Coordinates of C-alpha atoms and ligand atoms in Angstrom, one line a residue:
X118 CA -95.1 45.2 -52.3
X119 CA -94.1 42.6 -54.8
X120 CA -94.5 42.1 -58.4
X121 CA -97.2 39.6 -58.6
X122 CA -96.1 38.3 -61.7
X123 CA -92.5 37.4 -61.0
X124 CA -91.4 33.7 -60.0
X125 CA -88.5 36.0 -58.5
X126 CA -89.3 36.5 -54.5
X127 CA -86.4 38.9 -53.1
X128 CA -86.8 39.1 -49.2
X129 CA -84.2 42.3 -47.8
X130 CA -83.3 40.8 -44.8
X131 CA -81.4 42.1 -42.0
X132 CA -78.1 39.6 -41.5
X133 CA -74.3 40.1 -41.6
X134 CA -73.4 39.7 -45.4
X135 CA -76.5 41.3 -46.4
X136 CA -77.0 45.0 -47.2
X137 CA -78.8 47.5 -45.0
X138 CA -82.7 47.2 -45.0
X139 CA -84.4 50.0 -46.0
X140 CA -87.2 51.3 -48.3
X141 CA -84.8 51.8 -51.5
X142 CA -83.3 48.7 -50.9
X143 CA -86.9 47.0 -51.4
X144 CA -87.6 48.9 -54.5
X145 CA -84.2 47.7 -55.7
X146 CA -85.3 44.2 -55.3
X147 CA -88.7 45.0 -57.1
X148 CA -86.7 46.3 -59.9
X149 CA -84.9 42.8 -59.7
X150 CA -87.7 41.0 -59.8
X151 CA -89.6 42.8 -62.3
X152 CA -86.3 42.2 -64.5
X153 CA -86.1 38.7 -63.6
X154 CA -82.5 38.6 -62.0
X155 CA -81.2 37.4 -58.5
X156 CA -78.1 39.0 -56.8
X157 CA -75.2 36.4 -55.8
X158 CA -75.4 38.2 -52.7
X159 CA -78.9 36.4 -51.5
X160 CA -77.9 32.7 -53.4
X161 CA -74.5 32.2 -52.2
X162 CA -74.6 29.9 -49.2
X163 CA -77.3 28.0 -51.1
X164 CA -75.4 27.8 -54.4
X165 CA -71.8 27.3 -53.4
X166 CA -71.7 25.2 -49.5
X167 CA -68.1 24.8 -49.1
X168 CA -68.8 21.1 -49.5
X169 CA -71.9 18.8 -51.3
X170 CA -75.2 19.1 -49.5
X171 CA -76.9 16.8 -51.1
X172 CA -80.6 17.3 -51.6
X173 CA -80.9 13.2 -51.0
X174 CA -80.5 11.8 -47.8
X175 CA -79.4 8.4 -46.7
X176 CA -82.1 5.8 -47.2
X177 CA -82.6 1.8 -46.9
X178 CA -85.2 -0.6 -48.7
X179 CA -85.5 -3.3 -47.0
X180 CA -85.5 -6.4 -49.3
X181 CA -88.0 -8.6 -47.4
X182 CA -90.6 -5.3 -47.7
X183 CA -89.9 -4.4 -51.3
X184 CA -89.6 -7.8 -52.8
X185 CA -93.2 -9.1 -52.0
X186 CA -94.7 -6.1 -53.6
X187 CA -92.9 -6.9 -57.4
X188 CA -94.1 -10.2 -56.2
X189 CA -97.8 -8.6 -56.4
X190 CA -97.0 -6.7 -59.1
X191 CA -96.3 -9.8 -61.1
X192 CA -99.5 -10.6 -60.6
X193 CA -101.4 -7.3 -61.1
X194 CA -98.8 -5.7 -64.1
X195 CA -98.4 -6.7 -67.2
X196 CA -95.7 -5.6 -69.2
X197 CA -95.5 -5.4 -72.7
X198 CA -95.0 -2.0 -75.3
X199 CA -95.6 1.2 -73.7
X200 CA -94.8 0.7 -70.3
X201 CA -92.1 -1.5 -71.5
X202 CA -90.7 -2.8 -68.2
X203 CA -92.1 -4.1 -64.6
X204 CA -89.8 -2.0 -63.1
X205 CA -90.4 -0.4 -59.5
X206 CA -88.1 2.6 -58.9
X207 CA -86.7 3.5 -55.5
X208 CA -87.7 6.9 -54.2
X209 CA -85.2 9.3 -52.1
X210 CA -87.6 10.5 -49.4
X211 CA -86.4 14.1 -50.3
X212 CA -86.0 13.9 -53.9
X213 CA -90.2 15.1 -54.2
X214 CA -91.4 11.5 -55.1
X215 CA -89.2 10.9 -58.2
X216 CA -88.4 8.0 -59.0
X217 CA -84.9 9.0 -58.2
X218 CA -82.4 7.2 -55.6
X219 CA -80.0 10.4 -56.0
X220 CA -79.9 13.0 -58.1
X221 CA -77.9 11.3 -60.6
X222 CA -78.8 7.2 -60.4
X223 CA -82.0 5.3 -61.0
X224 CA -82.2 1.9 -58.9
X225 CA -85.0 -0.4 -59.7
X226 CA -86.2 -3.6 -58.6
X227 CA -87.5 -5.3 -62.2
X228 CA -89.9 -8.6 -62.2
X229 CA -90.4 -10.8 -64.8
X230 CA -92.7 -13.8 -64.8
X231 CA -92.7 -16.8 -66.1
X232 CA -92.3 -17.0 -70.3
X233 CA -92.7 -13.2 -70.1
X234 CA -91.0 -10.9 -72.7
X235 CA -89.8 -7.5 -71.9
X236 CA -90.1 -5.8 -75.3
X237 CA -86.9 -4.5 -77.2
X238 CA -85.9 -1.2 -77.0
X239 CA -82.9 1.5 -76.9
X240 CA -82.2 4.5 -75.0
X241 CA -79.1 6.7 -73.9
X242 CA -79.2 6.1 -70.4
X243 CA -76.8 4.0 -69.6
X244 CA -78.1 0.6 -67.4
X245 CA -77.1 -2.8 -65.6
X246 CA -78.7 -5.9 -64.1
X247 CA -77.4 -7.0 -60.5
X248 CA -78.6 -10.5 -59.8
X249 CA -79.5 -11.2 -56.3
X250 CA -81.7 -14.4 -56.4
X251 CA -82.7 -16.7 -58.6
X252 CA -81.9 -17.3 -62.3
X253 CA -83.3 -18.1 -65.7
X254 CA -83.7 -14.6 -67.1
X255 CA -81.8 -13.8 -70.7
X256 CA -81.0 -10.4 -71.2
X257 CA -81.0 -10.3 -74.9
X258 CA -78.4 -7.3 -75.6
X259 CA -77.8 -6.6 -79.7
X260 CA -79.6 -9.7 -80.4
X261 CA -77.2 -11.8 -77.5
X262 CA -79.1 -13.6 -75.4
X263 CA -77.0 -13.3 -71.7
X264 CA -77.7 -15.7 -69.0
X265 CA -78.6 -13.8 -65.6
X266 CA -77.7 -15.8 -62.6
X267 CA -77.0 -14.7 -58.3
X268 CA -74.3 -12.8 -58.4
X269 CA -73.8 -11.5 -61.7
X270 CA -73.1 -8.2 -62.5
X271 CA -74.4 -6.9 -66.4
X272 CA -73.8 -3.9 -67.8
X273 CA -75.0 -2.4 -70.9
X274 CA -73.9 0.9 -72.2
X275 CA -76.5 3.1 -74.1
X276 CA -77.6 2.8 -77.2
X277 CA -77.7 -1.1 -77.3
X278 CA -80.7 -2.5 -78.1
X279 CA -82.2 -4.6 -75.6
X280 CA -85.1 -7.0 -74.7
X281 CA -85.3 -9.5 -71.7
X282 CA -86.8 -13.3 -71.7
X283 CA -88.1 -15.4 -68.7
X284 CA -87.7 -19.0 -70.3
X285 CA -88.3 -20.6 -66.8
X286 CA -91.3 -22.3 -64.9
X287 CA -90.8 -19.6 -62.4
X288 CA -90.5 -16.1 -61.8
X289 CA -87.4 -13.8 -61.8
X290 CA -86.7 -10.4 -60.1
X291 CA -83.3 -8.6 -60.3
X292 CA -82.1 -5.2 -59.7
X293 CA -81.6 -2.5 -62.2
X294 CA -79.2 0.3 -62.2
X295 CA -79.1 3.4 -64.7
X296 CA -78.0 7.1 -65.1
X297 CA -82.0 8.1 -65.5
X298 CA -82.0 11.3 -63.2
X299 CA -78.2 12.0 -64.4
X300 CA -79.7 12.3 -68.3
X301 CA -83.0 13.8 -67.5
X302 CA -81.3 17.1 -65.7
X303 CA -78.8 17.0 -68.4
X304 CA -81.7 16.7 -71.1
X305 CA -79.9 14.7 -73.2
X306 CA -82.2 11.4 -73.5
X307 CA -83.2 9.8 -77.0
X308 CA -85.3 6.8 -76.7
X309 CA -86.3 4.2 -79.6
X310 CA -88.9 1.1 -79.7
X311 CA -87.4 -2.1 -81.2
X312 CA -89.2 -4.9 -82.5
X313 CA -92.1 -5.6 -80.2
X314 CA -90.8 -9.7 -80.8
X315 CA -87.6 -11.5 -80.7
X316 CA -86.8 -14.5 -83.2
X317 CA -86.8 -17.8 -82.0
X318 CA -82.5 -17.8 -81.9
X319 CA -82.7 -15.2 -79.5
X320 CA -85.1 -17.1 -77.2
X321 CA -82.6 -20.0 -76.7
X322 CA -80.9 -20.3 -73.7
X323 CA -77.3 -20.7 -74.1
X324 CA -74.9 -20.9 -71.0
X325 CA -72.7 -18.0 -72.1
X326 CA -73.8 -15.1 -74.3
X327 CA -71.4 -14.5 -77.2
X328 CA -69.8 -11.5 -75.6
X329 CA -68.7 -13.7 -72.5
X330 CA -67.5 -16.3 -75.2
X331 CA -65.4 -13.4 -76.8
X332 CA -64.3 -10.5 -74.0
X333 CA -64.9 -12.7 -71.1
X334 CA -61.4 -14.1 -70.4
X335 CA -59.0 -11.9 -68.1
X336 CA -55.9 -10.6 -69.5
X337 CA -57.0 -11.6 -73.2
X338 CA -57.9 -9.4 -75.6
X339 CA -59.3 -11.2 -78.9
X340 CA -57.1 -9.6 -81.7
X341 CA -59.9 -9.5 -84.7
X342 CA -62.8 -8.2 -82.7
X343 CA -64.0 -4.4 -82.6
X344 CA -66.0 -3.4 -79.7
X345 CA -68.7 -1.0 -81.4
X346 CA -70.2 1.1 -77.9
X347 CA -69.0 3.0 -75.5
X348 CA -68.7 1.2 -72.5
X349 CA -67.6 -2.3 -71.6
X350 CA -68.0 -4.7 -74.3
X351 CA -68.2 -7.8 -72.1
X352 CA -71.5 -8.1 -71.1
X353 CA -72.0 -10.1 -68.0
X354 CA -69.4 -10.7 -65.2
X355 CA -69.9 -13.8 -63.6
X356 CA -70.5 -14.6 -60.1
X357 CA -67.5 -17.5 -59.6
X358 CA -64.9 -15.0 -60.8
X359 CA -65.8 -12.2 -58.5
X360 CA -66.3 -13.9 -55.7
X361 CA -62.9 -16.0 -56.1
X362 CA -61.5 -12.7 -56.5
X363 CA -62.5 -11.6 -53.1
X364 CA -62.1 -15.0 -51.0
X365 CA -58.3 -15.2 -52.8
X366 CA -57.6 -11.2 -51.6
X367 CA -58.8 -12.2 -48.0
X368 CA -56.8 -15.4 -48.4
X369 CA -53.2 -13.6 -49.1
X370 CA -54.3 -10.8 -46.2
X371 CA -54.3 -14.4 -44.4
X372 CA -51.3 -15.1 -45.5
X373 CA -49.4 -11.9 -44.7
X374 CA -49.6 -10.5 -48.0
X375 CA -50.7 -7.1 -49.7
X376 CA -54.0 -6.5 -51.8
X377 CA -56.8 -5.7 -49.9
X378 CA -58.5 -2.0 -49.4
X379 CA -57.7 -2.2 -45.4
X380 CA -58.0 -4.5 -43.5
X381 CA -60.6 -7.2 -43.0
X382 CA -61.9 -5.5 -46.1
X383 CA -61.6 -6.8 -49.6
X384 CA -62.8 -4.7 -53.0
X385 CA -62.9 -5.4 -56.5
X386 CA -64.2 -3.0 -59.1
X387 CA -65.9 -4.3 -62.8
X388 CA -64.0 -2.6 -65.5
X389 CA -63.7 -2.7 -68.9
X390 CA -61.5 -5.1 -70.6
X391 CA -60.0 -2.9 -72.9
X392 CA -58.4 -0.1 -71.3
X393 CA -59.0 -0.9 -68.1
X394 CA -61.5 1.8 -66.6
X395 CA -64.9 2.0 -65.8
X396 CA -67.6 -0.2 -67.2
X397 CA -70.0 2.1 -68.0
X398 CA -69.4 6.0 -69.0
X399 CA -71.5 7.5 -66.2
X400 CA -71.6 4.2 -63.4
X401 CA -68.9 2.5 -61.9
X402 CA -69.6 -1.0 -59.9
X403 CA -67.6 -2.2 -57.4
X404 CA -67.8 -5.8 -54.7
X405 CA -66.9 -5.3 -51.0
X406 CA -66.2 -8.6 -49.0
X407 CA -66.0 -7.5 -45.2
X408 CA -64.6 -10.0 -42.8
X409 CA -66.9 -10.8 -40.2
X410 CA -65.8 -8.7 -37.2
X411 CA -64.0 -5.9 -39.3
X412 CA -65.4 -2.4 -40.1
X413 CA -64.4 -0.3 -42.8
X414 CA -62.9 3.3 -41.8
X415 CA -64.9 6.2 -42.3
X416 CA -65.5 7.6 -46.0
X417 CA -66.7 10.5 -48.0
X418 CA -66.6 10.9 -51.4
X419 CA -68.2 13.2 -53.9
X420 CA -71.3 11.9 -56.0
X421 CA -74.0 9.0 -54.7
X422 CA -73.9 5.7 -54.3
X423 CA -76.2 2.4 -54.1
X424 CA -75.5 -0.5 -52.1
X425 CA -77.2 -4.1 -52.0
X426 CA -76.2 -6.3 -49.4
X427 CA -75.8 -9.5 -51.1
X428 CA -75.0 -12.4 -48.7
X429 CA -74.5 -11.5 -45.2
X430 CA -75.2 -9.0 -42.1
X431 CA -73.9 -6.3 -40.5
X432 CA -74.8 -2.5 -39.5
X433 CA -74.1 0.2 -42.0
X434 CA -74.3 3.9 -41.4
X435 CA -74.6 6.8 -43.2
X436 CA -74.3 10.6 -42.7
X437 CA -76.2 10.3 -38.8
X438 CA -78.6 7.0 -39.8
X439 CA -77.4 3.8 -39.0
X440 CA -79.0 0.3 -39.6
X441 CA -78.7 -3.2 -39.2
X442 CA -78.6 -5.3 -42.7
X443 CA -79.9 -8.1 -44.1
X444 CA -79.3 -10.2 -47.8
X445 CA -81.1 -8.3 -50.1
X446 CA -81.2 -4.5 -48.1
X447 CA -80.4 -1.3 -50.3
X448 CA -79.6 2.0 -49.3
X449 CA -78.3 4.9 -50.9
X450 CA -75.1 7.0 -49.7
X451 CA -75.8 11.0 -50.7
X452 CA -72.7 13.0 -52.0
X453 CA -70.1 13.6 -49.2
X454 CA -72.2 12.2 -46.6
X455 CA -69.5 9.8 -44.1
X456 CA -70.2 6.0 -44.6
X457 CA -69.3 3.2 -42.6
X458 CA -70.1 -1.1 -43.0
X459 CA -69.7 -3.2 -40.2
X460 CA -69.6 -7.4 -40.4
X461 CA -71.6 -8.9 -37.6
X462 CA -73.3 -12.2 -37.5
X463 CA -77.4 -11.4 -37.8
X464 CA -80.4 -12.9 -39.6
X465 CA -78.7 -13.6 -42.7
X466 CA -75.7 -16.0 -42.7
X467 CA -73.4 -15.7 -45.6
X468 CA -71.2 -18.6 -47.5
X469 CA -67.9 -16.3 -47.4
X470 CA -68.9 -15.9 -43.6
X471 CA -68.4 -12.0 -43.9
X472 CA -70.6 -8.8 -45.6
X473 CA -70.6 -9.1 -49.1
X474 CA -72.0 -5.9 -50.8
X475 CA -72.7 -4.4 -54.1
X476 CA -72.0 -1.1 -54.9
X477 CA -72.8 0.9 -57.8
X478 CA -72.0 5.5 -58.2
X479 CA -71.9 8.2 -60.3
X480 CA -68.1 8.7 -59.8
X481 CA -66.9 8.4 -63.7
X482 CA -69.2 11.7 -64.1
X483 CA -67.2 13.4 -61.5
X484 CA -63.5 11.9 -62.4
X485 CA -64.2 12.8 -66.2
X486 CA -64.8 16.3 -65.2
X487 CA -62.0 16.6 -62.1
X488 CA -64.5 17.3 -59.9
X489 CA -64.4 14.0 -57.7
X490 CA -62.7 14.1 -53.9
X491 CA -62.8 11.1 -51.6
X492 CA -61.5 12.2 -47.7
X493 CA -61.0 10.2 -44.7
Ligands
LIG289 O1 -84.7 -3.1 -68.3 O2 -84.6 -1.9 -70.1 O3 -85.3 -0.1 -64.5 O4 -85.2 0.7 -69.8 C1 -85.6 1.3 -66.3 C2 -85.5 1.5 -67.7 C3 -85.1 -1.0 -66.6 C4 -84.8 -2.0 -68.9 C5 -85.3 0.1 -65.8 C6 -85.3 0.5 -68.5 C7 -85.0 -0.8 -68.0
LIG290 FE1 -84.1 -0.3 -71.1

């Protein structure tokens, strides 16, 4: 017999670890339940593996599947105050149909049409923009209007109010990264509506937001301004630079000289211009340029991450799935689970002739609390 009412289900089963069955031992657990308490002695494989099992598993999108359906979206969706953004979330098959890529990130692929406004707002989460294709969308972040263009990278620590503007003939999609499922375990969201329009200044298109004009030169630190968030106060990282970056690391490899990860394989990570750490407080981002021909030696390392091929092909696998990639694929690396990347020629040819991939984690939750491990 159980106690109907409890959400507590105590089975006695007969195992090594486990006591003897027997009819006291049931009406123990009754007693258990009735009092609403679980013994370690049941929980403890589930609640402390001696390593992360993570309840996501490895996943891909496929870019040329996903992207026609924002397309349709665009037609079907508006967006406008309440629903605030046309943004479609990517599901981890065993995360129950959340709109959760792992249990701590949010990825989305966000649409915006044509002299479409995405109305201003704030939250806590903490968010980015990774450009894949296309350009002509401002994110307008504390009333700066940013230029998004391929390849740029813009972060936008919580708390900042933002809206986003299409000002061109044609539509715009882009990917979104933020701590959504991180904040809503944690319960710690606050959300606020802005102003449901932007002024006229904010609509104009300038080639460099403000924050690019003032943070955005390396190894320069303007003396009379006071970033006011946490998180990176330079706004948008700029394709040219980061890809320089990587073709000037494989270049010196080339040459016979040190800097990249390993070989073949060359890594930059977006940081903060004042202090030097991680853009965001719960996301770091990182660029991967792999050599056509070279692989990257197996990995695990504790939290999630995201990755969008951005230019290139290869096969990539993860925990026991493996696939073959394509510009535009994402897929989603589960806590501990080993990953690999491989360059190979395929569909998509790249201009730096190797794999070029974005990467985005949770690892600044699990450094701030020494609870990260990377292995081999
Ligand atoms: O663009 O402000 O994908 O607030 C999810 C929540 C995008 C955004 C998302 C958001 C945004
Ligand atoms: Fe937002």
């Amino acid at each position: 017999m159980t106690n109907e009412k409890s959400p507590v289900r105590l089975t006695a089963v007969d195992k090594p670890g486990q006591p003897l069955v027997s009819p006291e031992l049931e009406e123990l657990y009754r007693g258990f339940e009735k009092e609403m308490l679980v013994p370690l002695w049941i929980e403890i494989s589930g609640l402390m593996p001696q390593h992360p099992q993570s309840k996501a598993q490895p996943h891909l999108w496929r870019w040329n599947d996903i992207l026609p359906l924002a397309e349709r979206s665009g037609d079907l969706v508006p967006v406008g105050r309440g629903g605030e953004r046309r943004a479609i979330a990517l599901a981890n098959p065993s995360l129950g149909g959340r709109p959760f890529v792992s249990p701590t990130l949010w990825a989305a692929i966000q649409y915006l049409m044509p002299g479409e406004n995405a109305p201003e707002h704030r939250h806590t989460q903490h968010a980015f923009r990774f450009v894949v294709e296309g350009e002509g969308v401002w994110t307008v972040v504390g009333r700066d209007p940013v230029p998004m263009r391929r390849g740029d990278f813009l972060p936008q620590a919580g708390w900042n109010w933002h809206a986003h503007h299409n000002a061109t003939e044609s539509p715009m999609a882009w990917i979104d990264g933020l701590d959504i499922p991180f904040q809503y375990e944690t319960e710690s969201q606050f959300f606020e509506f802005g102003r449901d329009e932007i002024s006229d200044a904010e609509r104009t298109t300038p080639e460099r937001s403000r924050s690019q004009m003032l943070w955005g030169h390396p190894g320069l630190t303007p003396i009379g301004a006071i970033p006011a968030a946490p998180g990176t106060p330079l706004l948008s990282y700029r394709w040219e630079h980061t890809d320089q970056a990587l073709s000037d690391q494989l270049e010196l490899e080339r040459l016979g000289f040190d800097g990249v990860v390993e070989p073949g394989h060359a890594a930059v990570r977006f940081t903060n211009p004042i202090g030097g750490g991680d853009v965001l407080p719960t996301i770091r981002a990182e660029f991967h340029r792999i050599r056509r021909g070279a692989e990257t030696a197996p990995r695990r390392e504790v939290g999630s991450s995201v990755y969008q091929v951005f230019d290139g092909s290869g096969v990539i696998s993860v925990g026991t799935e493996k696939w073959s990639v394509g510009r535009g694929d994402l897929f989603v690396v589960p806590s501990w689970q080993e990953f690999t990347a491989k360059s190979e020629a395929g569909s998509t040819d790249s201009d730096s002739g190797g794999l070029d991939l974005f990467r985005f984690s949770d690892a600044p939750i699990f450094e701030a609390l020494n609870l990260h491990r990377a292995s081999n």
